């Protein structure tokens, strides 16, 4: 591996990642929750250490747009995503899930159903219920190599009364990056039916060579019906610091989001802001090294699967470090449980789509040595187990 990303030792990873490593039995390699086994970016560590040294542990500035955070995100979006963002329209929130919830609550007070493409990032499965609306599923076929959103189905769901689509782009767990044409198809339906799109773009910094991320808000006409929810925390491994951003491209939508009672959105952390500003402003070199490392691991994974799990099918990993594996050929309803018995903790497919059998999500953001051992163990567990 050529990149300057530093692998954590097992002991370091256990200290750094209390959920991913701390809730995995000793001897089992964790490859489940979306965190990376790498040392943090130096500019982020330095900024957070300096902030702690200064005692910056009071409430963050209650700045619903603009400020250092807005400017830092706007700079990042311009450099990396080709998106000209108005810093004043970057609203902090505690995390991406809370940002989506806020957008659902505020922009969809009519409680109309929410469309959720499945499989979906597991916490999204509870979002409709906690915001008092129905979830209408838009299943993406588990067969086939390409990830294709069924726009005719979406058209019917909107026609039947759904008024919000929760889009995840790039997609977790499928690793897909929506093309401009796909997004324009979604945009046209949203406009036709007067629906909204909430676009979870937390994985946008993690697009790998071969794909291009198109921010939904850059589409003509999207600003009037859409918001994006973004964060530095996934690409920079700082989920525990609690700061995401809701981005708008329409002053009226921004105003609706920010004129809510304080109880709806007041709990992001000052250290999260410090980390996000440092990541967005000073993290480019580290991020480039990370993307290079993940690209190398993607190639390594392809070889490992061919060797140890030749019957596995995998949609192309266009972004993220989360590989979605179709392991139905091995005949196990719950291959994650079988893998766990074989010494690897991966995420079960049914966590992303209730009832789905034979699939797992594999987190490849670790060392080449661990990834090699992970796939080797999965191969012997799945191919060898009854
Ligand atoms: C698509 C997606 N959205 C949101 C999140 C979680 O973000 P947060 O911890 O900011 O809620 C994740 C985490 O992996 C994710 O994959």
Coordinates of C-alpha atoms and ligand atoms in Angstrom, one line a residue:
X1 CA 0.0 0.0 0.0
X2 CA 1.5 3.3 -1.1
X3 CA -0.6 5.9 0.6
X4 CA 0.4 8.0 3.6
X5 CA -2.6 6.8 5.5
X6 CA -1.4 5.2 8.8
X7 CA -3.1 2.0 9.9
X8 CA -4.1 1.7 13.5
X9 CA -2.8 -1.3 15.4
X10 CA -5.5 -3.5 17.0
X11 CA -4.9 -1.8 20.4
X12 CA -5.0 1.7 18.9
X13 CA -8.2 0.9 17.0
X14 CA -9.9 -0.5 20.1
X15 CA -9.1 2.8 21.9
X16 CA -10.1 5.0 19.0
X17 CA -13.3 3.2 17.9
X18 CA -15.3 2.1 21.0
X19 CA -18.3 0.9 18.9
X20 CA -16.6 -0.8 15.9
X21 CA -13.8 -2.5 17.9
X22 CA -15.0 -2.2 21.5
X23 CA -18.2 -4.1 20.8
X24 CA -16.5 -6.8 18.9
X25 CA -15.3 -9.9 20.7
X26 CA -11.5 -10.2 21.0
X27 CA -10.2 -12.4 18.2
X28 CA -13.0 -11.3 15.8
X29 CA -12.0 -8.7 13.1
X30 CA -14.6 -5.9 13.0
X31 CA -15.7 -4.9 9.5
X32 CA -19.2 -3.7 10.2
X33 CA -20.0 -0.1 11.3
X34 CA -18.8 2.6 8.9
X35 CA -15.6 3.8 10.6
X36 CA -12.1 3.4 9.4
X37 CA -9.1 1.8 11.1
X38 CA -6.8 4.7 10.3
X39 CA -5.0 7.4 12.3
X40 CA -6.9 10.8 12.0
X41 CA -5.8 13.5 9.7
X42 CA -3.2 15.7 11.3
X43 CA -4.9 19.0 10.7
X44 CA -8.0 17.7 12.4
X45 CA -6.1 16.4 15.4
X46 CA -4.2 19.6 15.8
X47 CA -7.3 21.8 15.6
X48 CA -9.2 19.7 18.1
X49 CA -6.2 19.5 20.5
X50 CA -5.7 23.2 20.3
X51 CA -9.4 23.8 21.0
X52 CA -9.4 21.5 24.0
X53 CA -6.2 23.3 25.2
X54 CA -8.0 26.6 24.9
X55 CA -10.9 25.1 26.8
X56 CA -13.3 25.4 24.0
X57 CA -16.0 23.2 25.5
X58 CA -18.7 25.7 26.0
X59 CA -21.8 25.9 23.8
X60 CA -21.0 26.4 20.2
X61 CA -22.0 29.7 18.5
X62 CA -25.7 29.5 17.7
X63 CA -25.0 30.4 14.1
X64 CA -27.7 29.0 11.7
X65 CA -25.7 29.7 8.6
X66 CA -22.5 31.4 7.6
X67 CA -19.6 31.7 10.0
X68 CA -16.4 29.7 9.8
X69 CA -18.2 26.5 9.2
X70 CA -20.3 27.8 6.3
X71 CA -17.3 29.3 4.7
X72 CA -15.2 26.2 5.2
X73 CA -17.9 23.9 3.7
X74 CA -18.4 26.3 0.8
X75 CA -14.7 26.2 0.0
X76 CA -14.7 22.4 0.2
X77 CA -17.8 22.1 -2.0
X78 CA -16.3 24.4 -4.6
X79 CA -12.9 22.6 -4.7
X80 CA -14.2 19.0 -4.6
X81 CA -17.7 18.9 -5.8
X82 CA -18.0 21.8 -8.3
X83 CA -20.8 23.2 -6.2
X84 CA -21.0 26.9 -5.4
X85 CA -22.6 27.1 -2.0
X86 CA -23.7 30.2 -0.3
X87 CA -22.0 30.0 3.2
X88 CA -25.1 31.6 4.7
X89 CA -27.1 28.6 3.7
X90 CA -25.0 26.0 5.6
X91 CA -26.9 25.2 8.8
X92 CA -25.2 23.2 11.5
X93 CA -26.9 20.2 13.1
X94 CA -25.8 17.5 15.5
X95 CA -25.4 14.8 12.9
X96 CA -26.7 13.7 9.5
X97 CA -29.5 11.6 10.8
X98 CA -30.7 14.5 12.9
X99 CA -30.4 16.8 9.8
X100 CA -32.6 14.6 7.8
X101 CA -35.1 14.4 10.6
X102 CA -35.1 18.2 10.9
X103 CA -35.7 18.5 7.2
X104 CA -38.5 16.0 7.3
X105 CA -40.1 17.7 10.3
X106 CA -39.9 21.2 9.0
X107 CA -40.3 20.9 5.3
X108 CA -42.9 18.1 5.4
X109 CA -45.3 19.1 8.2
X110 CA -48.2 17.6 6.3
X111 CA -46.9 14.1 7.4
X112 CA -47.2 12.8 3.9
X113 CA -45.4 9.4 3.3
X114 CA -41.7 9.3 2.7
X115 CA -40.2 7.2 0.0
X116 CA -37.1 5.2 1.0
X117 CA -35.1 3.3 -1.6
X118 CA -34.1 -0.1 -0.2
X119 CA -31.7 -1.3 0.9
X120 CA -31.0 1.8 3.1
X121 CA -28.6 2.9 5.7
X122 CA -30.1 1.2 8.8
X123 CA -31.0 4.3 10.9
X124 CA -32.9 5.7 7.9
X125 CA -35.4 2.8 8.4
X126 CA -36.7 4.5 11.6
X127 CA -36.9 8.0 10.3
X128 CA -40.5 7.9 8.9
X129 CA -41.8 6.5 12.1
X130 CA -40.1 9.0 14.4
X131 CA -41.3 11.9 12.3
X132 CA -44.9 10.6 12.3
X133 CA -45.3 9.5 8.7
X134 CA -45.4 6.3 6.7
X135 CA -42.4 4.9 4.9
X136 CA -43.1 3.7 1.4
X137 CA -40.5 1.4 0.1
X138 CA -38.8 1.7 -3.2
X139 CA -36.9 -1.6 -3.5
X140 CA -33.9 -1.7 -5.7
X141 CA -33.7 -5.1 -7.2
X142 CA -31.1 -7.2 -5.4
X143 CA -30.3 -8.9 -8.7
X144 CA -28.3 -7.3 -11.5
X145 CA -25.0 -5.6 -11.5
X146 CA -26.2 -2.0 -11.8
X147 CA -28.0 -0.1 -9.1
X148 CA -31.0 1.4 -10.8
X149 CA -33.8 3.4 -9.1
X150 CA -37.1 2.5 -10.6
X151 CA -38.4 5.9 -11.7
X152 CA -41.8 4.5 -12.8
X153 CA -42.3 3.1 -9.3
X154 CA -41.2 6.4 -7.8
X155 CA -43.7 8.2 -10.1
X156 CA -46.5 6.0 -8.8
X157 CA -45.5 6.5 -5.2
X158 CA -45.6 10.3 -5.7
X159 CA -48.9 10.0 -7.6
X160 CA -50.3 8.0 -4.7
X161 CA -49.4 10.8 -2.2
X162 CA -45.8 10.4 -1.1
X163 CA -44.2 13.8 -0.9
X164 CA -40.6 13.3 0.2
X165 CA -37.9 11.1 -1.3
X166 CA -34.9 10.4 1.0
X167 CA -32.1 10.0 -1.5
X168 CA -28.7 8.7 -0.4
X169 CA -26.0 9.7 -2.8
X170 CA -23.4 8.3 -2.9
X171 CA -25.3 5.3 -1.6
X172 CA -24.7 3.3 1.5
X173 CA -24.8 0.3 1.4
X174 CA -24.8 -0.1 -2.3
X175 CA -21.7 2.0 -3.1
X176 CA -23.5 3.6 -6.1
X177 CA -23.0 7.2 -7.3
X178 CA -26.1 8.5 -9.0
X179 CA -25.4 9.9 -12.5
X180 CA -26.6 13.3 -13.6
X181 CA -29.2 11.6 -15.8
X182 CA -30.6 9.6 -12.9
X183 CA -30.8 12.6 -10.7
X184 CA -32.5 14.6 -13.4
X185 CA -35.1 11.9 -13.7
X186 CA -35.7 12.1 -10.0
X187 CA -35.8 15.9 -10.2
X188 CA -38.4 15.8 -13.0
X189 CA -40.7 13.6 -10.9
X190 CA -40.3 15.8 -7.8
X191 CA -41.2 18.9 -9.8
X192 CA -44.1 17.1 -11.5
X193 CA -45.6 16.0 -8.2
X194 CA -44.6 18.9 -6.0
X195 CA -42.5 16.6 -3.9
X196 CA -39.3 17.2 -1.9
X197 CA -36.0 15.5 -2.0
X198 CA -33.7 15.2 1.0
X199 CA -30.3 14.2 -0.3
X200 CA -28.0 12.6 2.2
X201 CA -24.6 13.3 0.7
X202 CA -22.4 12.3 3.7
X203 CA -20.3 10.1 1.4
X204 CA -19.7 12.7 -1.3
X205 CA -16.0 13.1 -0.3
X206 CA -15.5 9.4 -0.8
X207 CA -16.2 9.0 -4.5
X208 CA -13.5 6.8 -6.0
X209 CA -11.9 7.1 -9.4
X210 CA -14.3 6.3 -12.2
X211 CA -17.4 8.0 -10.9
X212 CA -18.3 11.7 -10.5
X213 CA -20.5 13.0 -7.7
X214 CA -23.2 15.4 -8.8
X215 CA -24.6 17.3 -5.8
X216 CA -28.4 17.2 -6.1
X217 CA -28.6 20.9 -5.4
X218 CA -26.6 21.7 -8.5
X219 CA -29.4 20.5 -10.8
X220 CA -31.5 23.2 -12.4
X221 CA -34.6 23.8 -10.3
X222 CA -33.5 21.6 -7.4
X223 CA -33.1 24.4 -4.9
X224 CA -36.8 25.0 -4.7
X225 CA -37.6 21.5 -3.5
X226 CA -34.4 20.0 -2.0
X227 CA -31.9 20.1 0.8
X228 CA -28.6 18.3 1.1
X229 CA -27.3 16.9 4.4
X230 CA -23.6 16.7 4.5
X231 CA -20.8 16.2 7.0
X232 CA -17.0 15.8 7.2
X233 CA -17.4 13.1 9.8
X234 CA -17.5 10.1 7.5
X235 CA -14.6 10.9 5.3
X236 CA -12.5 12.1 8.3
X237 CA -13.6 9.5 10.8
X238 CA -14.9 11.9 13.4
X239 CA -18.4 10.7 14.0
X240 CA -18.1 11.1 17.7
X241 CA -17.6 14.8 17.5
X242 CA -21.2 15.5 16.5
X243 CA -21.5 18.1 13.7
X244 CA -23.2 17.8 10.3
X245 CA -24.7 20.5 8.0
X246 CA -28.0 21.0 6.2
X247 CA -27.3 22.8 3.0
X248 CA -30.0 24.7 1.1
X249 CA -30.0 26.6 -2.2
X250 CA -33.1 28.6 -1.7
X251 CA -33.5 31.4 0.8
X252 CA -37.1 30.5 1.6
X253 CA -36.2 26.9 2.4
X254 CA -33.3 28.1 4.5
X255 CA -35.6 30.4 6.4
X256 CA -38.1 27.6 7.1
X257 CA -35.3 25.5 8.5
X258 CA -33.9 28.1 10.7
X259 CA -37.0 29.7 12.1
X260 CA -37.9 26.5 14.0
X261 CA -38.0 26.4 17.8
X262 CA -34.6 26.0 19.3
X263 CA -35.5 22.7 20.8
X264 CA -35.5 21.2 17.3
X265 CA -31.9 22.0 16.4
X266 CA -29.5 23.2 19.0
X267 CA -27.2 20.4 20.0
X268 CA -24.1 20.2 17.8
X269 CA -20.8 20.3 19.5
X270 CA -18.1 23.0 19.4
X271 CA -15.4 20.4 18.9
X272 CA -17.4 19.0 16.0
X273 CA -17.4 22.5 14.4
X274 CA -13.6 22.8 15.0
X275 CA -13.0 19.4 13.4
X276 CA -15.3 20.0 10.4
X277 CA -13.7 23.4 9.7
X278 CA -10.2 21.9 9.9
X279 CA -11.2 18.9 7.7
X280 CA -12.9 21.1 5.1
X281 CA -10.2 23.7 5.0
X282 CA -7.0 21.8 5.6
X283 CA -7.8 18.2 4.9
X284 CA -7.3 18.0 1.1
X285 CA -4.0 16.2 1.2
X286 CA -5.1 13.6 3.7
X287 CA -8.4 13.0 1.8
X288 CA -6.5 12.5 -1.4
X289 CA -4.3 9.9 0.3
X290 CA -7.4 8.2 1.7
X291 CA -9.2 8.0 -1.6
X292 CA -6.0 6.5 -3.1
X293 CA -5.8 4.0 -0.3
X294 CA -9.5 3.0 -0.7
X295 CA -8.9 2.7 -4.4
X296 CA -6.1 0.2 -3.8
X297 CA -8.2 -1.7 -1.3
X298 CA -11.1 -1.9 -3.9
X299 CA -8.7 -3.6 -6.3
X300 CA -7.4 -5.8 -3.5
X301 CA -10.9 -6.8 -2.6
X302 CA -11.7 -7.8 -6.2
X303 CA -8.7 -10.2 -6.2
X304 CA -9.5 -11.6 -2.7
X305 CA -13.1 -12.3 -3.6
X306 CA -12.1 -14.1 -6.8
X307 CA -9.8 -16.2 -4.7
X308 CA -11.8 -16.9 -1.6
X309 CA -15.5 -16.2 -2.4
X310 CA -15.7 -16.7 -6.2
X311 CA -19.5 -17.0 -6.1
X312 CA -19.9 -13.6 -4.5
X313 CA -21.5 -10.9 -6.6
X314 CA -20.7 -7.3 -5.9
X315 CA -22.1 -4.1 -7.3
X316 CA -19.2 -1.9 -8.5
X317 CA -17.9 0.1 -5.5
X318 CA -18.1 3.6 -7.0
X319 CA -17.8 5.4 -3.6
X320 CA -17.6 4.7 0.1
X321 CA -15.6 1.9 1.7
X322 CA -18.6 -0.3 2.2
X323 CA -18.9 -3.2 -0.2
X324 CA -22.3 -4.7 -0.7
X325 CA -22.0 -8.4 -1.3
X326 CA -24.5 -10.8 -2.6
X327 CA -23.6 -14.1 -1.1
X328 CA -26.8 -16.0 -1.9
X329 CA -24.8 -18.6 -3.9
X330 CA -23.4 -19.9 -0.7
X331 CA -26.9 -20.8 0.5
X332 CA -26.9 -19.1 3.9
X333 CA -29.9 -17.0 4.8
X334 CA -27.7 -14.9 7.2
X335 CA -24.1 -15.0 6.0
X336 CA -23.1 -12.3 8.5
X337 CA -23.9 -14.8 11.3
X338 CA -21.8 -17.5 9.6
X339 CA -19.0 -15.0 9.1
X340 CA -19.1 -14.1 12.8
X341 CA -18.7 -17.7 13.7
X342 CA -15.7 -17.7 11.4
X343 CA -14.1 -14.7 13.1
X344 CA -15.3 -11.7 11.1
X345 CA -18.0 -9.2 12.0
X346 CA -19.7 -7.8 9.0
X347 CA -23.1 -6.1 8.8
X348 CA -26.1 -8.3 7.9
X349 CA -28.0 -7.4 4.7
X350 CA -31.3 -7.6 6.6
X351 CA -30.2 -4.6 8.7
X352 CA -30.5 -2.5 5.5
X353 CA -33.6 -4.2 4.1
X354 CA -35.8 -6.2 6.5
X355 CA -36.3 -9.7 5.2
X356 CA -33.4 -9.6 2.8
X357 CA -31.4 -12.8 2.9
X358 CA -27.9 -13.7 1.7
X359 CA -26.3 -10.3 1.7
X360 CA -23.7 -8.5 3.8
X361 CA -22.0 -5.1 3.9
X362 CA -18.3 -5.4 4.3
X363 CA -16.3 -2.4 5.5
X364 CA -12.9 -2.5 3.7
X365 CA -11.4 0.6 5.4
X366 CA -8.7 -1.2 7.2
X367 CA -5.2 -2.5 6.5
X368 CA -4.5 -4.6 3.5
X369 CA -3.4 -7.4 5.9
X370 CA -6.6 -7.3 7.8
X371 CA -8.7 -7.1 4.7
X372 CA -6.9 -10.1 3.3
X373 CA -7.6 -12.0 6.6
X374 CA -11.2 -10.9 6.6
X375 CA -12.0 -12.3 3.2
X376 CA -10.0 -15.4 3.8
X377 CA -12.0 -16.1 7.0
X378 CA -15.3 -15.3 5.3
X379 CA -14.4 -17.7 2.5
X380 CA -13.6 -20.6 4.7
X381 CA -16.7 -19.9 7.0
X382 CA -19.2 -19.5 4.1
X383 CA -17.9 -22.1 1.8
X384 CA -17.1 -24.6 4.6
X385 CA -20.1 -24.1 6.9
X386 CA -23.3 -26.1 6.6
Ligands
LIG1 C1 -25.8 7.4 4.3 C2 -25.4 7.8 5.7 N1 -26.1 8.8 6.3 C3 -25.8 9.1 7.6 C4 -24.8 8.4 8.3 C5 -24.6 8.8 9.8 O1 -24.2 10.0 9.9 P1 -24.3 10.7 11.3 O2 -23.5 9.9 12.3 O3 -23.8 12.1 11.1 O4 -25.8 10.6 11.7 C6 -24.1 7.4 7.7 C7 -23.1 6.7 8.5 O5 -22.5 5.8 8.1 C8 -24.5 7.1 6.4 O6 -23.8 6.1 5.8

